[in-house]
Structure formats: structure tokens, C-alpha cells
GROMACS .gro file of C-alpha atoms in nm:
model
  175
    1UNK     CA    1  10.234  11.591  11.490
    2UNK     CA    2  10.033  11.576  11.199
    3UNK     CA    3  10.034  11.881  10.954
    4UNK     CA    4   9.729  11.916  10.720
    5UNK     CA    5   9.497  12.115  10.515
    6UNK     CA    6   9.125  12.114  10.513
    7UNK     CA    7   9.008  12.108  10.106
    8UNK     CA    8   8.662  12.289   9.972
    9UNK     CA    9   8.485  12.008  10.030
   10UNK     CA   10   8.575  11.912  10.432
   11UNK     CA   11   8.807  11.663  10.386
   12UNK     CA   12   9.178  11.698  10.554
   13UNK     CA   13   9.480  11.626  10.310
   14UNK     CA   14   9.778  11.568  10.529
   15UNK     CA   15  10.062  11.696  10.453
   16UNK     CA   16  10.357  11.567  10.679
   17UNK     CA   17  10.371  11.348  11.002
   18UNK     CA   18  10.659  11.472  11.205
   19UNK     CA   19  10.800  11.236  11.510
   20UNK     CA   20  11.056  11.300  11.814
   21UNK     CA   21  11.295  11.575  11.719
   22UNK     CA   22  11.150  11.719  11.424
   23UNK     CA   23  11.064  12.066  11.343
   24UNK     CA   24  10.838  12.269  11.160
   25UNK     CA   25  10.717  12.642  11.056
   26UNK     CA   26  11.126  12.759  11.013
   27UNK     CA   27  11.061  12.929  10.673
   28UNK     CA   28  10.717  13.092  10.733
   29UNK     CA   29  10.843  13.227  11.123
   30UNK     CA   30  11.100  13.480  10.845
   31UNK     CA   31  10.856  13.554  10.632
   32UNK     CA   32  10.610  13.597  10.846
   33UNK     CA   33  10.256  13.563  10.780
   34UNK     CA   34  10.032  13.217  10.866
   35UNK     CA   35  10.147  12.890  10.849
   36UNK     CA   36   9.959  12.757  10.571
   37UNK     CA   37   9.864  12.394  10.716
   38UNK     CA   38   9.665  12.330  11.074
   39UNK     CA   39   9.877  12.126  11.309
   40UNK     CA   40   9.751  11.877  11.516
   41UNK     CA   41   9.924  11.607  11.782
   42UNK     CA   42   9.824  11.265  11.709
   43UNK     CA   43  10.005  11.106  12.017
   44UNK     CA   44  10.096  11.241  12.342
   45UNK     CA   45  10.384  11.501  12.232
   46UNK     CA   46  10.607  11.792  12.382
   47UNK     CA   47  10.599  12.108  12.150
   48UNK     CA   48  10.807  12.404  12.228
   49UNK     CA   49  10.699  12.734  12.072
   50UNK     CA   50  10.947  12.989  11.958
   51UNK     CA   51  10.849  13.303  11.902
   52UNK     CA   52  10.908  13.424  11.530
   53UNK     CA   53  11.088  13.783  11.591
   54UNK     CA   54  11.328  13.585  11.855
   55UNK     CA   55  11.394  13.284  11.565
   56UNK     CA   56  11.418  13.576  11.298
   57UNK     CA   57  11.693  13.733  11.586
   58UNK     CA   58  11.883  13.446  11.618
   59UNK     CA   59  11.937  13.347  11.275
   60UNK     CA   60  12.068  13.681  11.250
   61UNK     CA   61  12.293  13.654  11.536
   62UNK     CA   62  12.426  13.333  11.435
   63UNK     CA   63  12.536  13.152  11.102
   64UNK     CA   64  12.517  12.804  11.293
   65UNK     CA   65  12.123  12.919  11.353
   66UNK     CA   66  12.069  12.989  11.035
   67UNK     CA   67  12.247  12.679  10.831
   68UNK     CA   68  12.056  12.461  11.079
   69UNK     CA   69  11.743  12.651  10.972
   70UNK     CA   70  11.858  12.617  10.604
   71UNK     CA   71  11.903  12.234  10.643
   72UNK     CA   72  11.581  12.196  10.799
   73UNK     CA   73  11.385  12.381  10.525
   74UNK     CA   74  11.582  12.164  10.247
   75UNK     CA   75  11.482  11.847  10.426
   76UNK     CA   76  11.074  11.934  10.441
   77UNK     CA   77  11.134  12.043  10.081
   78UNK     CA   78  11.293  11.744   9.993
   79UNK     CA   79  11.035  11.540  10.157
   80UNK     CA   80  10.778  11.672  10.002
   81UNK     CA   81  10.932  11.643   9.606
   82UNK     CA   82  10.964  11.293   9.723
   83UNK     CA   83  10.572  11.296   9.862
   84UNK     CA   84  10.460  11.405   9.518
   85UNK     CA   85  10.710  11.180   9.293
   86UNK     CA   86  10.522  10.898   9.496
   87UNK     CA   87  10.186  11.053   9.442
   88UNK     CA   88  10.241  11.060   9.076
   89UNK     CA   89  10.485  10.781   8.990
   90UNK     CA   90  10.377  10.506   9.274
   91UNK     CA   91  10.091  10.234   9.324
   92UNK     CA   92   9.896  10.248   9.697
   93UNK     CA   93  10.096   9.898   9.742
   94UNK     CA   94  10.400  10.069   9.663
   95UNK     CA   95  10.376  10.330   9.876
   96UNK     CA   96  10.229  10.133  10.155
   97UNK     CA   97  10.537   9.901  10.097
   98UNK     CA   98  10.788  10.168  10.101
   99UNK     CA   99  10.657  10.307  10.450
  100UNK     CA  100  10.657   9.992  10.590
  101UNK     CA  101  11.001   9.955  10.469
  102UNK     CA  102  11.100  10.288  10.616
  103UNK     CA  103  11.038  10.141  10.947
  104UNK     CA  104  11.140   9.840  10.909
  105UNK     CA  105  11.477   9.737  11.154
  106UNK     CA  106  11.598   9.487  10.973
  107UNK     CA  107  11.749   9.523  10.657
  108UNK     CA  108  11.679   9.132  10.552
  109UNK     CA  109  11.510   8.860  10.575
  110UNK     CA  110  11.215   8.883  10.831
  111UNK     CA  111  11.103   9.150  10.994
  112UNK     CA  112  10.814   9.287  11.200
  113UNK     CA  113  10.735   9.668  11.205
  114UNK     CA  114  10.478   9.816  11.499
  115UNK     CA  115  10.270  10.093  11.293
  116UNK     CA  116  10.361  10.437  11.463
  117UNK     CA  117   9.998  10.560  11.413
  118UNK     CA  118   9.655  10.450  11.345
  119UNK     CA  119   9.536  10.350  10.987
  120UNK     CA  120   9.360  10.615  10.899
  121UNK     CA  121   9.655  10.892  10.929
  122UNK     CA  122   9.926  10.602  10.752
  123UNK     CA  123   9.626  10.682  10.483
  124UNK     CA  124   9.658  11.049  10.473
  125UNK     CA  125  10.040  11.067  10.509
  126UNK     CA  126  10.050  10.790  10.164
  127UNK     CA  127   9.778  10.999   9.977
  128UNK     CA  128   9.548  10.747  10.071
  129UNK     CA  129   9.154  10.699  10.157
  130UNK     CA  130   9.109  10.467  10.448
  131UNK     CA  131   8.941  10.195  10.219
  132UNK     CA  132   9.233  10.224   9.920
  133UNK     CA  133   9.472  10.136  10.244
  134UNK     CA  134   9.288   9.843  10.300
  135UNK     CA  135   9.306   9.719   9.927
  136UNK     CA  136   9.684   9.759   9.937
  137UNK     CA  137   9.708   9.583  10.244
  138UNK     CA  138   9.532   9.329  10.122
  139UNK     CA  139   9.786   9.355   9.769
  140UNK     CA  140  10.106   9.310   9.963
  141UNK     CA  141   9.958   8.931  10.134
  142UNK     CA  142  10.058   8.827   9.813
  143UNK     CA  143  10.401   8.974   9.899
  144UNK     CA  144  10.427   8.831  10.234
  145UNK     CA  145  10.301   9.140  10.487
  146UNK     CA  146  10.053   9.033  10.711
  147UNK     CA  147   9.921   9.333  10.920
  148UNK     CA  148   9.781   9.232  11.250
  149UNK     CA  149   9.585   9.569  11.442
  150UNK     CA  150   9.919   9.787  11.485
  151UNK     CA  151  10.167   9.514  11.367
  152UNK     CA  152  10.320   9.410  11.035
  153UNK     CA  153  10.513   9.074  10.930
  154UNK     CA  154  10.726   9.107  10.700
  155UNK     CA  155  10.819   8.800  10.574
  156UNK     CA  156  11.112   8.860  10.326
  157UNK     CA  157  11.280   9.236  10.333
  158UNK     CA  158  11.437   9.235  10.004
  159UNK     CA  159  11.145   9.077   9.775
  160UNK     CA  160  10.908   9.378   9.958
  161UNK     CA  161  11.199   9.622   9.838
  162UNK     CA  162  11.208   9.472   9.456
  163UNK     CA  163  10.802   9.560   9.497
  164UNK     CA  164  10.839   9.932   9.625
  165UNK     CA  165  11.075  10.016   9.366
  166UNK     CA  166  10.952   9.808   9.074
  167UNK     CA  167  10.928  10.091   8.758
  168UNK     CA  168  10.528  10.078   8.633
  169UNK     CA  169  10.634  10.234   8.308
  170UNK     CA  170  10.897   9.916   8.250
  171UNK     CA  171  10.576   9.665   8.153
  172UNK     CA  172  10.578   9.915   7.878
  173UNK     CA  173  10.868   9.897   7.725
  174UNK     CA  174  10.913   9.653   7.437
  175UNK     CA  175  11.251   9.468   7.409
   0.00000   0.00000   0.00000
């Protein structure tokens, strides 16, 4: 499920990607009011509704409710400081390499990672345009990720890692 915003000018920002077992809306359902993104399914997907004043009744019923609800909330807020720290503080190849990363199953060495969604909405979830993708694509062949339609090769885990994490300020710094 994609979460996003529509801007002034007609363009959607996304804001979060959520998969299998993720939830959304927790904090907004007590204060009530809108939801202040448009949600959308991407793939086929199961949601399950919960009415606000029964949520709102069952954290107050129950303390487990409500920690879960707490934990939830920290981890979108979390994900988001992290969103913006990579907006501000991260290349599109570093980005792009970190996601792939993310899914990545192996931990070394080779690896090959199925993209979970199409192009254009790994764009929007990296802070992206479609064409800026491309161009880091294209960056991270000289870092050994081929990406073939929906599938990337990966061809050494670790020197991909030293990428996504090299500091941009450290080229700076004068010994």
C-alpha cells in the first residue's frame, strides 16, 4: 500500500510503501480528524478497516493495545527521520543502493534481489523522479548491480554496502 500526497502542482510525493503485516493511520484514528496522505494498493492486498471509536476503545481497555499502538507509531516515526536523513544527507545511488540492500537475502558475496514494485513507485518511495532512478541505476554498473526488468544482480554485497554508507562530507575533510 502506497501512502502519498498530491503537491500544488499535481504531482504525488509518496510517503511510505507498507508490505504484508504493516499498519497505518494508529495516531490520527485518536486524534481524530483526516488522515493526511491518500492511500492507494499497488499490488493485490487484504486491508482490514477498524473503526476509530472501537481502536480509541480498545486502547483504553487494554495497555497491551495501546503499547502495540505506541510501538507502531515510533516505528513510522522512525522511518520517516530516517526517510528525510536520506533525503538530505544521501546521493540517488546511495539510496537506490541502500534499498536494494534492504532486500537483499544474502548478507555477502552475490546476491540477486526481485524488485517488490515497479520503477516508478521504488522512485517515489527514494525521493526520486523516474529518470534520476534511471541515472543511479546506471551509477551503481560501476558498482556491480545490473538491473534486469524486476531483477537486480548484485555482484559483491559488502563493496555495495561501503557505497550506501560512504560519508559525502568526508571528500571534504583535509588530513
Amino acid at each position: 500500500v502506497k501512502l502519498y500526497r498530491i503537491s500544488p502542482n499535481g504531482s504525488a510525493a509518496v510517503v511510505a510503501v507498507f508490505t504484508k503485516g504493516a499498519s497505518f493511520g494508529e495516531a490520527i484514528a485518536l486524534q481524530g480528524g483526516a488522515y493526511p496522505v491518500a492511500a492507494e494498493a499497488v499490488t493485490e492486498a487484504t486491508l482490514i478497516r477498524i473503526d476509530a471509536e472501537t481502536f480509541r476503545n480498545t486502547v483504553k481497555q487494554s495497555p497491551e493495545a495501546a503499547l502495540s499502538m505506541l510501538s507502531a507509531t515510533y516505528l513510522h516515526l522512525h522511518s520517516l527521520v530516517a526517510q528525510v536523513e536520506e533525503l538530505k544527507a544521501r546521493t540517488g545511488a546511495q539510496r537506490v543502493a541502500s534499498f536494494l540492500l534492504e532486500l537483499a537475502p544474502c548478507r555477502e558475496g552475490a546476491c540477486e534481489v526481485t524488485l517488490p514494485y515497479d520503477k516508478a513507485l521504488i522512485a517515489g518511495r527514494l525521493g526520486l523522479q523516474p529518470e534520476s532512478l534511471s541515472r543511479a541505476f546506471a551509477k551503481l554498473k560501476n558498482h556491480g548491480v545490473t538491473i534486469k526488468v524486476n531483477q537486480a544482480s548484485i555482484e559483491d554485497v559488502a563493496a555495495l554496502r561501503l557505497l550506501a554508507d560512504e560519508d559525502r562530507a568526508a571528500s571534504w575533510v583535509k588530513d
